[in-house]
Amino acid sequence: MQVLLIDDIHPILLEKLETQNIKVDYHPEYSREDIIKNIGTYEGIIVRSKVKIDKQIIDLATNLKFIARSGAGMDSIDVDYAEKKNIVCINSPEGNRDAVGEHCLGLLLSLFNKITIGNQEVRQGLWLREENRGLEIKGKTIGIIGYGNMGREFAKRLSGFDCRVLAYDKYKKNYSDKYAKEVTLEKLKEETDILSLHIPLTEETKYMVNASFINSFHKPFFLLNTARGKVVRLADLILALENKKILGAGLDVLEYENFSNEMSFDSQAQEELKHLFTMQNIVLTPHVAGWTKESYYKLSYFLAEKILYFLDQI
């Protein structure tokens, strides 16, 4: 079997596949044009976020049996079309779920305790204690939308904070556990103090968090987004922060990221981001929630295990 690898990933993946006599052609320098020219040769392709695997590439991949992504989100792959062509799509959310759970908690603690603000002020010679009085997680209600690998890991890490965790997942049933209680979306909107998003980017979820969605919550709330930037419409978030419907936000992702996770700074983006960056009640990180040294290894390890399992079944 020949497999094409087009992104930089941990070498454990190559090691595990090659021990099973799978020939991996490693071409991180490949452009979209290179893939189009060569994809017909391969029975598998392994990607991260560099190139969108769309209908054009899939149609040319006449021998392809699987598309594997090192990561959780599958928005860079036309999964529906691939599956219609009997191509199996594989990802590895088990690899970075711990990192995302920890990072999400870090965003919340930083937001509640004004850690980034305090750090900047102390470095400027300011010692403003009352101005940096914080909040406690204890006693709050956290609403999680999307109770898969990432949502559950965040809930798990909240279990020591004596808070209440509610979870809504449109595509799951009977998923209440010791970390979160399954509720309807309406119930979550009634009781949430802190909303955390753990959903993929699809046509259904794109700009799901807009003005109408935000205003349907019964109480002002804090927002955490470690999912995808385009789940939240930035202009509506800024307005909600200004009118205090959203009390603060911890954002690892922003609307103006493209599918390869690079930031796009067009004129509209520059204006909105410039406005956002003046706000003191937000904490920002550059799409690194799942980006740890440990996850770098685990993403490739779990993906290799899944590829080998799939190949063993055919």
PDB file of C-alpha atoms in Angstrom:
ATOM      1  CA  MET A   1       0.000   0.000   0.000  1.00  0.00           C
ATOM      2  CA  GLN A   2       1.185   3.502  -0.859  1.00  0.00           C
ATOM      3  CA  VAL A   3       0.209   6.442   1.360  1.00  0.00           C
ATOM      4  CA  LEU A   4       0.894  10.121   0.758  1.00  0.00           C
ATOM      5  CA  LEU A   5       1.782  12.341   3.737  1.00  0.00           C
ATOM      6  CA  ILE A   6       1.707  16.067   2.962  1.00  0.00           C
ATOM      7  CA  ASP A   7       2.133  17.764   6.359  1.00  0.00           C
ATOM      8  CA  ASP A   8       4.713  17.907   9.127  1.00  0.00           C
ATOM      9  CA  ILE A   9       3.665  15.538  11.897  1.00  0.00           C
ATOM     10  CA  HIS A  10       5.384  13.537  14.625  1.00  0.00           C
ATOM     11  CA  PRO A  11       7.619  10.762  13.186  1.00  0.00           C
ATOM     12  CA  ILE A  12       5.892   8.118  15.344  1.00  0.00           C
ATOM     13  CA  LEU A  13       3.208   7.897  12.645  1.00  0.00           C
ATOM     14  CA  LEU A  14       5.697   6.955   9.928  1.00  0.00           C
ATOM     15  CA  GLU A  15       7.443   4.522  12.253  1.00  0.00           C
ATOM     16  CA  LYS A  16       4.227   2.679  13.123  1.00  0.00           C
ATOM     17  CA  LEU A  17       2.974   2.494   9.540  1.00  0.00           C
ATOM     18  CA  GLU A  18       6.276   1.446   8.042  1.00  0.00           C
ATOM     19  CA  THR A  19       6.661  -1.418  10.527  1.00  0.00           C
ATOM     20  CA  GLN A  20       3.506  -2.840   8.897  1.00  0.00           C
ATOM     21  CA  ASN A  21       5.004  -2.612   5.380  1.00  0.00           C
ATOM     22  CA  ILE A  22       3.023   0.471   4.422  1.00  0.00           C
ATOM     23  CA  LYS A  23       5.025   2.702   2.100  1.00  0.00           C
ATOM     24  CA  VAL A  24       4.649   6.336   3.167  1.00  0.00           C
ATOM     25  CA  ASP A  25       5.762   8.997   0.702  1.00  0.00           C
ATOM     26  CA  TYR A  26       6.539  12.023   2.848  1.00  0.00           C
ATOM     27  CA  HIS A  27       6.095  15.248   0.893  1.00  0.00           C
ATOM     28  CA  PRO A  28       5.465  18.193   3.248  1.00  0.00           C
ATOM     29  CA  GLU A  29       6.547  20.496   0.403  1.00  0.00           C
ATOM     30  CA  TYR A  30       3.660  19.405  -1.831  1.00  0.00           C
ATOM     31  CA  SER A  31       1.342  22.124  -3.081  1.00  0.00           C
ATOM     32  CA  ARG A  32      -2.259  21.606  -4.138  1.00  0.00           C
ATOM     33  CA  GLU A  33      -1.048  21.249  -7.736  1.00  0.00           C
ATOM     34  CA  ASP A  34       1.388  18.495  -6.721  1.00  0.00           C
ATOM     35  CA  ILE A  35      -1.393  16.597  -4.967  1.00  0.00           C
ATOM     36  CA  ILE A  36      -3.697  16.891  -7.969  1.00  0.00           C
ATOM     37  CA  LYS A  37      -0.925  15.576 -10.222  1.00  0.00           C
ATOM     38  CA  ASN A  38      -0.057  12.566  -8.057  1.00  0.00           C
ATOM     39  CA  ILE A  39      -3.079  11.603  -5.936  1.00  0.00           C
ATOM     40  CA  GLY A  40      -4.265   8.898  -8.351  1.00  0.00           C
ATOM     41  CA  THR A  41      -1.296   6.740  -7.343  1.00  0.00           C
ATOM     42  CA  TYR A  42      -2.184   6.515  -3.671  1.00  0.00           C
ATOM     43  CA  GLU A  43      -4.519   4.402  -1.553  1.00  0.00           C
ATOM     44  CA  GLY A  44      -4.293   6.715   1.437  1.00  0.00           C
ATOM     45  CA  ILE A  45      -3.522  10.366   2.182  1.00  0.00           C
ATOM     46  CA  ILE A  46      -2.591  11.879   5.543  1.00  0.00           C
ATOM     47  CA  VAL A  47      -3.140  15.604   6.059  1.00  0.00           C
ATOM     48  CA  ARG A  48      -3.277  18.268   8.724  1.00  0.00           C
ATOM     49  CA  SER A  49      -4.471  21.683   7.518  1.00  0.00           C
ATOM     50  CA  LYS A  50      -2.347  22.767   4.563  1.00  0.00           C
ATOM     51  CA  VAL A  51      -4.624  21.826   1.651  1.00  0.00           C
ATOM     52  CA  LYS A  52      -8.380  21.403   1.415  1.00  0.00           C
ATOM     53  CA  ILE A  53      -9.289  17.900   0.277  1.00  0.00           C
ATOM     54  CA  ASP A  54     -12.298  18.799  -1.829  1.00  0.00           C
ATOM     55  CA  LYS A  55     -14.352  17.213  -4.622  1.00  0.00           C
ATOM     56  CA  GLN A  56     -11.740  17.942  -7.270  1.00  0.00           C
ATOM     57  CA  ILE A  57      -8.993  16.079  -5.421  1.00  0.00           C
ATOM     58  CA  ILE A  58     -11.326  13.272  -4.343  1.00  0.00           C
ATOM     59  CA  ASP A  59     -12.497  12.710  -7.928  1.00  0.00           C
ATOM     60  CA  LEU A  60      -8.883  12.355  -9.048  1.00  0.00           C
ATOM     61  CA  ALA A  61      -8.075   9.940  -6.196  1.00  0.00           C
ATOM     62  CA  THR A  62      -9.292   6.866  -8.031  1.00  0.00           C
ATOM     63  CA  ASN A  63      -7.463   4.390  -5.771  1.00  0.00           C
ATOM     64  CA  LEU A  64      -8.028   6.154  -2.458  1.00  0.00           C
ATOM     65  CA  LYS A  65      -9.297   4.063   0.448  1.00  0.00           C
ATOM     66  CA  PHE A  66      -8.832   6.539   3.313  1.00  0.00           C
ATOM     67  CA  ILE A  67      -8.189  10.166   4.187  1.00  0.00           C
ATOM     68  CA  ALA A  68      -6.609  10.646   7.617  1.00  0.00           C
ATOM     69  CA  ARG A  69      -6.255  13.951   9.451  1.00  0.00           C
ATOM     70  CA  SER A  70      -3.859  14.523  12.313  1.00  0.00           C
ATOM     71  CA  GLY A  71      -6.230  16.486  14.520  1.00  0.00           C
ATOM     72  CA  ALA A  72      -9.866  16.685  15.533  1.00  0.00           C
ATOM     73  CA  GLY A  73     -11.628  19.054  13.118  1.00  0.00           C
ATOM     74  CA  MET A  74     -12.514  17.732   9.670  1.00  0.00           C
ATOM     75  CA  ASP A  75     -13.491  21.043   8.064  1.00  0.00           C
ATOM     76  CA  SER A  76     -10.560  20.843   5.617  1.00  0.00           C
ATOM     77  CA  ILE A  77     -12.009  17.620   4.140  1.00  0.00           C
ATOM     78  CA  ASP A  78     -15.240  17.154   2.196  1.00  0.00           C
ATOM     79  CA  VAL A  79     -16.192  14.202   4.353  1.00  0.00           C
ATOM     80  CA  ASP A  80     -19.684  13.693   2.909  1.00  0.00           C
ATOM     81  CA  TYR A  81     -18.387  13.506  -0.653  1.00  0.00           C
ATOM     82  CA  ALA A  82     -15.505  11.235   0.302  1.00  0.00           C
ATOM     83  CA  GLU A  83     -17.839   8.811   2.046  1.00  0.00           C
ATOM     84  CA  LYS A  84     -20.112   8.748  -1.014  1.00  0.00           C
ATOM     85  CA  LYS A  85     -17.034   7.558  -2.892  1.00  0.00           C
ATOM     86  CA  ASN A  86     -16.499   4.820  -0.243  1.00  0.00           C
ATOM     87  CA  ILE A  87     -13.442   6.594   1.137  1.00  0.00           C
ATOM     88  CA  VAL A  88     -13.139   6.319   4.906  1.00  0.00           C
ATOM     89  CA  CYS A  89     -12.261   9.514   6.799  1.00  0.00           C
ATOM     90  CA  ILE A  90     -10.220   9.188   9.991  1.00  0.00           C
ATOM     91  CA  ASN A  91      -9.168  11.747  12.620  1.00  0.00           C
ATOM     92  CA  SER A  92      -7.498  11.672  16.024  1.00  0.00           C
ATOM     93  CA  PRO A  93      -9.323  13.854  18.583  1.00  0.00           C
ATOM     94  CA  GLU A  94      -8.037  11.554  21.336  1.00  0.00           C
ATOM     95  CA  GLY A  95      -4.606  13.069  20.720  1.00  0.00           C
ATOM     96  CA  ASN A  96      -5.338  16.643  21.766  1.00  0.00           C
ATOM     97  CA  ARG A  97      -8.417  16.372  23.976  1.00  0.00           C
ATOM     98  CA  ASP A  98      -6.336  16.621  27.170  1.00  0.00           C
ATOM     99  CA  ALA A  99      -4.583  19.725  25.875  1.00  0.00           C
ATOM    100  CA  VAL A 100      -7.867  21.382  24.909  1.00  0.00           C
ATOM    101  CA  GLY A 101      -9.475  20.568  28.265  1.00  0.00           C
ATOM    102  CA  GLU A 102      -6.558  22.096  30.154  1.00  0.00           C
ATOM    103  CA  HIS A 103      -6.287  25.138  27.903  1.00  0.00           C
ATOM    104  CA  CYS A 104      -9.997  25.877  28.193  1.00  0.00           C
ATOM    105  CA  LEU A 105      -9.709  25.803  31.965  1.00  0.00           C
ATOM    106  CA  GLY A 106      -6.671  28.068  31.710  1.00  0.00           C
ATOM    107  CA  LEU A 107      -8.625  30.598  29.654  1.00  0.00           C
ATOM    108  CA  LEU A 108     -11.405  30.607  32.225  1.00  0.00           C
ATOM    109  CA  LEU A 109      -9.048  31.028  35.187  1.00  0.00           C
ATOM    110  CA  SER A 110      -7.154  33.788  33.405  1.00  0.00           C
ATOM    111  CA  LEU A 111     -10.398  35.546  32.515  1.00  0.00           C
ATOM    112  CA  PHE A 112     -11.912  35.266  36.002  1.00  0.00           C
ATOM    113  CA  ASN A 113      -8.739  36.238  37.848  1.00  0.00           C
ATOM    114  CA  LYS A 114      -7.573  38.926  35.382  1.00  0.00           C
ATOM    115  CA  ILE A 115      -4.202  37.212  35.165  1.00  0.00           C
ATOM    116  CA  THR A 116      -3.131  38.648  31.815  1.00  0.00           C
ATOM    117  CA  ILE A 117      -4.187  42.165  32.818  1.00  0.00           C
ATOM    118  CA  GLY A 118      -2.425  41.911  36.173  1.00  0.00           C
ATOM    119  CA  ASN A 119       0.724  40.560  34.547  1.00  0.00           C
ATOM    120  CA  GLN A 120       0.884  43.479  32.127  1.00  0.00           C
ATOM    121  CA  GLU A 121       0.217  46.064  34.835  1.00  0.00           C
ATOM    122  CA  VAL A 122       2.827  44.741  37.252  1.00  0.00           C
ATOM    123  CA  ARG A 123       5.415  44.793  34.451  1.00  0.00           C
ATOM    124  CA  GLN A 124       4.527  48.476  33.975  1.00  0.00           C
ATOM    125  CA  GLY A 125       5.081  49.198  37.674  1.00  0.00           C
ATOM    126  CA  LEU A 126       1.357  49.212  38.586  1.00  0.00           C
ATOM    127  CA  TRP A 127       0.127  47.377  41.681  1.00  0.00           C
ATOM    128  CA  LEU A 128      -3.672  47.605  41.330  1.00  0.00           C
ATOM    129  CA  ARG A 129      -5.229  45.103  43.701  1.00  0.00           C
ATOM    130  CA  GLU A 130      -8.840  46.265  43.943  1.00  0.00           C
ATOM    131  CA  GLU A 131      -9.061  46.820  40.183  1.00  0.00           C
ATOM    132  CA  ASN A 132      -8.014  43.189  39.687  1.00  0.00           C
ATOM    133  CA  ARG A 133     -10.449  41.585  42.131  1.00  0.00           C
ATOM    134  CA  GLY A 134     -11.516  38.324  40.510  1.00  0.00           C
ATOM    135  CA  LEU A 135     -14.329  35.798  40.399  1.00  0.00           C
ATOM    136  CA  GLU A 136     -14.542  32.171  41.547  1.00  0.00           C
ATOM    137  CA  ILE A 137     -15.683  29.219  39.445  1.00  0.00           C
ATOM    138  CA  LYS A 138     -17.278  27.626  42.503  1.00  0.00           C
ATOM    139  CA  GLY A 139     -21.057  27.920  42.450  1.00  0.00           C
ATOM    140  CA  LYS A 140     -21.252  28.887  38.774  1.00  0.00           C
ATOM    141  CA  THR A 141     -23.127  26.965  36.081  1.00  0.00           C
ATOM    142  CA  ILE A 142     -21.031  26.056  33.068  1.00  0.00           C
ATOM    143  CA  GLY A 143     -22.854  25.180  29.856  1.00  0.00           C
ATOM    144  CA  ILE A 144     -20.995  23.044  27.326  1.00  0.00           C
ATOM    145  CA  ILE A 145     -22.223  22.763  23.739  1.00  0.00           C
ATOM    146  CA  GLY A 146     -20.747  19.657  22.140  1.00  0.00           C
ATOM    147  CA  TYR A 147     -20.054  16.771  24.499  1.00  0.00           C
ATOM    148  CA  GLY A 148     -17.494  14.771  22.550  1.00  0.00           C
ATOM    149  CA  ASN A 149     -13.804  14.331  23.275  1.00  0.00           C
ATOM    150  CA  MET A 150     -13.082  18.004  23.962  1.00  0.00           C
ATOM    151  CA  GLY A 151     -16.275  18.916  25.815  1.00  0.00           C
ATOM    152  CA  ARG A 152     -16.034  15.959  28.136  1.00  0.00           C
ATOM    153  CA  GLU A 153     -12.374  16.627  28.946  1.00  0.00           C
ATOM    154  CA  PHE A 154     -13.180  20.216  29.893  1.00  0.00           C
ATOM    155  CA  ALA A 155     -16.055  19.007  32.082  1.00  0.00           C
ATOM    156  CA  LYS A 156     -13.720  16.485  33.701  1.00  0.00           C
ATOM    157  CA  ARG A 157     -11.271  19.229  34.632  1.00  0.00           C
ATOM    158  CA  LEU A 158     -14.051  21.283  36.187  1.00  0.00           C
ATOM    159  CA  SER A 159     -14.989  18.465  38.545  1.00  0.00           C
ATOM    160  CA  GLY A 160     -12.801  19.787  41.374  1.00  0.00           C
ATOM    161  CA  PHE A 161     -14.261  23.305  41.350  1.00  0.00           C
ATOM    162  CA  ASP A 162     -17.652  22.669  43.008  1.00  0.00           C
ATOM    163  CA  CYS A 163     -19.523  24.067  40.023  1.00  0.00           C
ATOM    164  CA  ARG A 164     -22.502  22.776  38.046  1.00  0.00           C
ATOM    165  CA  VAL A 165     -21.850  21.545  34.511  1.00  0.00           C
ATOM    166  CA  LEU A 166     -24.617  21.211  31.918  1.00  0.00           C
ATOM    167  CA  ALA A 167     -24.046  19.735  28.463  1.00  0.00           C
ATOM    168  CA  TYR A 168     -25.993  19.881  25.223  1.00  0.00           C
ATOM    169  CA  ASP A 169     -25.135  17.776  22.194  1.00  0.00           C
ATOM    170  CA  LYS A 170     -27.561  17.605  19.288  1.00  0.00           C
ATOM    171  CA  TYR A 171     -26.144  14.323  18.040  1.00  0.00           C
ATOM    172  CA  LYS A 172     -25.916  12.365  21.286  1.00  0.00           C
ATOM    173  CA  LYS A 173     -28.403  10.904  23.753  1.00  0.00           C
ATOM    174  CA  ASN A 174     -28.093   9.552  27.305  1.00  0.00           C
ATOM    175  CA  TYR A 175     -24.600  10.994  27.785  1.00  0.00           C
ATOM    176  CA  SER A 176     -24.957  12.318  31.327  1.00  0.00           C
ATOM    177  CA  ASP A 177     -22.020  11.210  33.440  1.00  0.00           C
ATOM    178  CA  LYS A 178     -20.274  12.159  36.676  1.00  0.00           C
ATOM    179  CA  TYR A 179     -18.851  15.283  35.013  1.00  0.00           C
ATOM    180  CA  ALA A 180     -21.902  16.843  33.308  1.00  0.00           C
ATOM    181  CA  LYS A 181     -25.671  16.612  33.124  1.00  0.00           C
ATOM    182  CA  GLU A 182     -27.394  16.264  29.748  1.00  0.00           C
ATOM    183  CA  VAL A 183     -29.910  19.052  29.130  1.00  0.00           C
ATOM    184  CA  THR A 184     -31.821  20.642  26.273  1.00  0.00           C
ATOM    185  CA  LEU A 185     -30.429  23.723  24.576  1.00  0.00           C
ATOM    186  CA  GLU A 186     -33.275  25.745  26.075  1.00  0.00           C
ATOM    187  CA  LYS A 187     -32.375  24.586  29.601  1.00  0.00           C
ATOM    188  CA  LEU A 188     -28.715  25.390  28.994  1.00  0.00           C
ATOM    189  CA  LYS A 189     -29.634  28.901  27.848  1.00  0.00           C
ATOM    190  CA  GLU A 190     -31.745  29.444  30.967  1.00  0.00           C
ATOM    191  CA  GLU A 191     -29.048  28.587  33.513  1.00  0.00           C
ATOM    192  CA  THR A 192     -25.605  29.141  31.999  1.00  0.00           C
ATOM    193  CA  ASP A 193     -23.112  31.551  33.577  1.00  0.00           C
ATOM    194  CA  ILE A 194     -20.205  30.383  31.399  1.00  0.00           C
ATOM    195  CA  LEU A 195     -20.658  28.971  27.898  1.00  0.00           C
ATOM    196  CA  SER A 196     -17.958  26.791  26.339  1.00  0.00           C
ATOM    197  CA  LEU A 197     -18.068  25.716  22.688  1.00  0.00           C
ATOM    198  CA  HIS A 198     -16.778  22.293  21.608  1.00  0.00           C
ATOM    199  CA  ILE A 199     -18.368  21.766  18.209  1.00  0.00           C
ATOM    200  CA  PRO A 200     -16.980  21.235  14.703  1.00  0.00           C
ATOM    201  CA  LEU A 201     -17.268  23.836  11.978  1.00  0.00           C
ATOM    202  CA  THR A 202     -20.006  22.762   9.559  1.00  0.00           C
ATOM    203  CA  GLU A 203     -22.614  24.567   7.472  1.00  0.00           C
ATOM    204  CA  GLU A 204     -24.927  24.074  10.458  1.00  0.00           C
ATOM    205  CA  THR A 205     -22.589  25.585  13.042  1.00  0.00           C
ATOM    206  CA  LYS A 206     -21.033  28.383  10.955  1.00  0.00           C
ATOM    207  CA  TYR A 207     -21.907  31.661  12.727  1.00  0.00           C
ATOM    208  CA  MET A 208     -24.165  29.749  15.112  1.00  0.00           C
ATOM    209  CA  VAL A 209     -23.168  32.193  17.855  1.00  0.00           C
ATOM    210  CA  ASN A 210     -24.673  35.369  16.443  1.00  0.00           C
ATOM    211  CA  ALA A 211     -26.721  38.202  17.922  1.00  0.00           C
ATOM    212  CA  SER A 212     -29.946  36.189  17.984  1.00  0.00           C
ATOM    213  CA  PHE A 213     -28.264  33.225  19.681  1.00  0.00           C
ATOM    214  CA  ILE A 214     -26.501  35.409  22.251  1.00  0.00           C
ATOM    215  CA  ASN A 215     -29.662  37.323  23.130  1.00  0.00           C
ATOM    216  CA  SER A 216     -31.621  34.098  23.627  1.00  0.00           C
ATOM    217  CA  PHE A 217     -29.653  33.401  26.839  1.00  0.00           C
ATOM    218  CA  HIS A 218     -31.557  34.353  29.968  1.00  0.00           C
ATOM    219  CA  LYS A 219     -28.547  35.790  31.824  1.00  0.00           C
ATOM    220  CA  PRO A 220     -25.383  37.633  30.844  1.00  0.00           C
ATOM    221  CA  PHE A 221     -22.616  35.041  30.487  1.00  0.00           C
ATOM    222  CA  PHE A 222     -18.933  34.480  29.804  1.00  0.00           C
ATOM    223  CA  LEU A 223     -17.933  32.811  26.524  1.00  0.00           C
ATOM    224  CA  LEU A 224     -15.106  30.351  25.840  1.00  0.00           C
ATOM    225  CA  ASN A 225     -14.293  29.245  22.304  1.00  0.00           C
ATOM    226  CA  THR A 226     -11.603  26.653  21.648  1.00  0.00           C
ATOM    227  CA  ALA A 227     -13.490  25.126  18.697  1.00  0.00           C
ATOM    228  CA  ARG A 228     -13.415  27.056  15.412  1.00  0.00           C
ATOM    229  CA  GLY A 229     -13.395  30.814  14.847  1.00  0.00           C
ATOM    230  CA  LYS A 230     -16.242  30.918  12.353  1.00  0.00           C
ATOM    231  CA  VAL A 231     -18.651  29.382  14.871  1.00  0.00           C
ATOM    232  CA  VAL A 232     -18.810  32.887  16.407  1.00  0.00           C
ATOM    233  CA  ARG A 233     -19.633  36.022  14.405  1.00  0.00           C
ATOM    234  CA  LEU A 234     -17.056  38.471  15.688  1.00  0.00           C
ATOM    235  CA  ALA A 235     -19.078  41.653  15.069  1.00  0.00           C
ATOM    236  CA  ASP A 236     -21.960  40.260  17.150  1.00  0.00           C
ATOM    237  CA  LEU A 237     -19.575  39.155  19.897  1.00  0.00           C
ATOM    238  CA  ILE A 238     -18.060  42.652  20.087  1.00  0.00           C
ATOM    239  CA  LEU A 239     -21.522  44.203  20.332  1.00  0.00           C
ATOM    240  CA  ALA A 240     -22.495  41.756  23.083  1.00  0.00           C
ATOM    241  CA  LEU A 241     -19.294  42.559  25.000  1.00  0.00           C
ATOM    242  CA  GLU A 242     -20.075  46.268  24.721  1.00  0.00           C
ATOM    243  CA  ASN A 243     -23.648  45.923  25.962  1.00  0.00           C
ATOM    244  CA  LYS A 244     -22.565  43.413  28.646  1.00  0.00           C
ATOM    245  CA  LYS A 245     -24.747  40.572  27.411  1.00  0.00           C
ATOM    246  CA  ILE A 246     -21.429  38.733  27.262  1.00  0.00           C
ATOM    247  CA  LEU A 247     -19.365  39.604  30.332  1.00  0.00           C
ATOM    248  CA  GLY A 248     -16.041  38.429  28.988  1.00  0.00           C
ATOM    249  CA  ALA A 249     -14.549  35.963  26.532  1.00  0.00           C
ATOM    250  CA  GLY A 250     -11.659  33.524  26.330  1.00  0.00           C
ATOM    251  CA  LEU A 251     -10.902  32.975  22.644  1.00  0.00           C
ATOM    252  CA  ASP A 252      -8.365  30.574  21.191  1.00  0.00           C
ATOM    253  CA  VAL A 253      -9.853  30.972  17.704  1.00  0.00           C
ATOM    254  CA  LEU A 254     -11.189  33.916  15.699  1.00  0.00           C
ATOM    255  CA  GLU A 255     -13.549  34.309  12.757  1.00  0.00           C
ATOM    256  CA  TYR A 256     -10.859  35.526  10.386  1.00  0.00           C
ATOM    257  CA  GLU A 257      -8.741  32.367  10.471  1.00  0.00           C
ATOM    258  CA  ASN A 258      -8.747  30.478   7.181  1.00  0.00           C
ATOM    259  CA  PHE A 259      -9.042  26.686   7.013  1.00  0.00           C
ATOM    260  CA  SER A 260      -5.266  26.274   7.420  1.00  0.00           C
ATOM    261  CA  ASN A 261      -5.508  28.144  10.751  1.00  0.00           C
ATOM    262  CA  GLU A 262      -3.651  31.218   9.513  1.00  0.00           C
ATOM    263  CA  MET A 263      -5.069  34.666  10.254  1.00  0.00           C
ATOM    264  CA  SER A 264      -6.491  36.712   7.393  1.00  0.00           C
ATOM    265  CA  PHE A 265      -6.230  40.480   7.844  1.00  0.00           C
ATOM    266  CA  ASP A 266      -8.483  42.090   5.249  1.00  0.00           C
ATOM    267  CA  SER A 267      -9.906  45.574   5.845  1.00  0.00           C
ATOM    268  CA  GLN A 268     -13.023  44.361   7.677  1.00  0.00           C
ATOM    269  CA  ALA A 269     -10.962  42.002   9.816  1.00  0.00           C
ATOM    270  CA  GLN A 270      -8.528  44.763  10.726  1.00  0.00           C
ATOM    271  CA  GLU A 271     -11.293  47.061  11.937  1.00  0.00           C
ATOM    272  CA  GLU A 272     -13.067  44.431  14.024  1.00  0.00           C
ATOM    273  CA  LEU A 273      -9.862  42.973  15.448  1.00  0.00           C
ATOM    274  CA  LYS A 274      -8.535  46.426  16.284  1.00  0.00           C
ATOM    275  CA  HIS A 275     -11.734  47.041  18.249  1.00  0.00           C
ATOM    276  CA  LEU A 276     -11.572  43.646  19.940  1.00  0.00           C
ATOM    277  CA  PHE A 277      -7.959  44.140  20.991  1.00  0.00           C
ATOM    278  CA  THR A 278      -8.852  47.277  22.965  1.00  0.00           C
ATOM    279  CA  MET A 279     -11.181  45.320  25.267  1.00  0.00           C
ATOM    280  CA  GLN A 280      -9.899  44.337  28.680  1.00  0.00           C
ATOM    281  CA  ASN A 281     -12.454  41.600  29.378  1.00  0.00           C
ATOM    282  CA  ILE A 282     -11.097  39.124  26.851  1.00  0.00           C
ATOM    283  CA  VAL A 283      -8.202  36.654  26.828  1.00  0.00           C
ATOM    284  CA  LEU A 284      -6.756  35.644  23.455  1.00  0.00           C
ATOM    285  CA  THR A 285      -4.470  32.810  22.348  1.00  0.00           C
ATOM    286  CA  PRO A 286      -3.398  31.944  18.753  1.00  0.00           C
ATOM    287  CA  HIS A 287      -5.266  28.649  18.141  1.00  0.00           C
ATOM    288  CA  VAL A 288      -3.003  26.636  20.431  1.00  0.00           C
ATOM    289  CA  ALA A 289      -5.511  24.958  22.752  1.00  0.00           C
ATOM    290  CA  GLY A 290      -4.627  21.537  21.364  1.00  0.00           C
ATOM    291  CA  TRP A 291      -1.020  22.481  20.624  1.00  0.00           C
ATOM    292  CA  THR A 292       1.202  20.908  23.282  1.00  0.00           C
ATOM    293  CA  LYS A 293       4.386  18.873  23.069  1.00  0.00           C
ATOM    294  CA  GLU A 294       2.439  15.895  24.348  1.00  0.00           C
ATOM    295  CA  SER A 295      -0.416  16.292  21.867  1.00  0.00           C
ATOM    296  CA  TYR A 296       2.061  16.520  18.974  1.00  0.00           C
ATOM    297  CA  TYR A 297       3.041  12.921  19.732  1.00  0.00           C
ATOM    298  CA  LYS A 298      -0.412  11.645  20.677  1.00  0.00           C
ATOM    299  CA  LEU A 299      -2.162  13.004  17.581  1.00  0.00           C
ATOM    300  CA  SER A 300       0.146  10.961  15.354  1.00  0.00           C
ATOM    301  CA  TYR A 301       0.157   7.911  17.619  1.00  0.00           C
ATOM    302  CA  PHE A 302      -3.628   7.593  17.765  1.00  0.00           C
ATOM    303  CA  LEU A 303      -3.984   8.333  14.059  1.00  0.00           C
ATOM    304  CA  ALA A 304      -1.531   5.565  13.190  1.00  0.00           C
ATOM    305  CA  GLU A 305      -3.418   3.144  15.431  1.00  0.00           C
ATOM    306  CA  LYS A 306      -6.704   3.997  13.706  1.00  0.00           C
ATOM    307  CA  ILE A 307      -5.217   3.689  10.208  1.00  0.00           C
ATOM    308  CA  LEU A 308      -3.767   0.275  11.045  1.00  0.00           C
ATOM    309  CA  TYR A 309      -7.087  -0.866  12.528  1.00  0.00           C
ATOM    310  CA  PHE A 310      -8.934   0.267   9.404  1.00  0.00           C
ATOM    311  CA  LEU A 311      -6.493  -1.475   7.082  1.00  0.00           C
ATOM    312  CA  ASP A 312      -6.752  -4.645   9.132  1.00  0.00           C
ATOM    313  CA  GLN A 313     -10.518  -4.707   8.473  1.00  0.00           C
ATOM    314  CA  ILE A 314     -10.341  -4.499   4.664  1.00  0.00           C
TER     315      ILE A 314
END
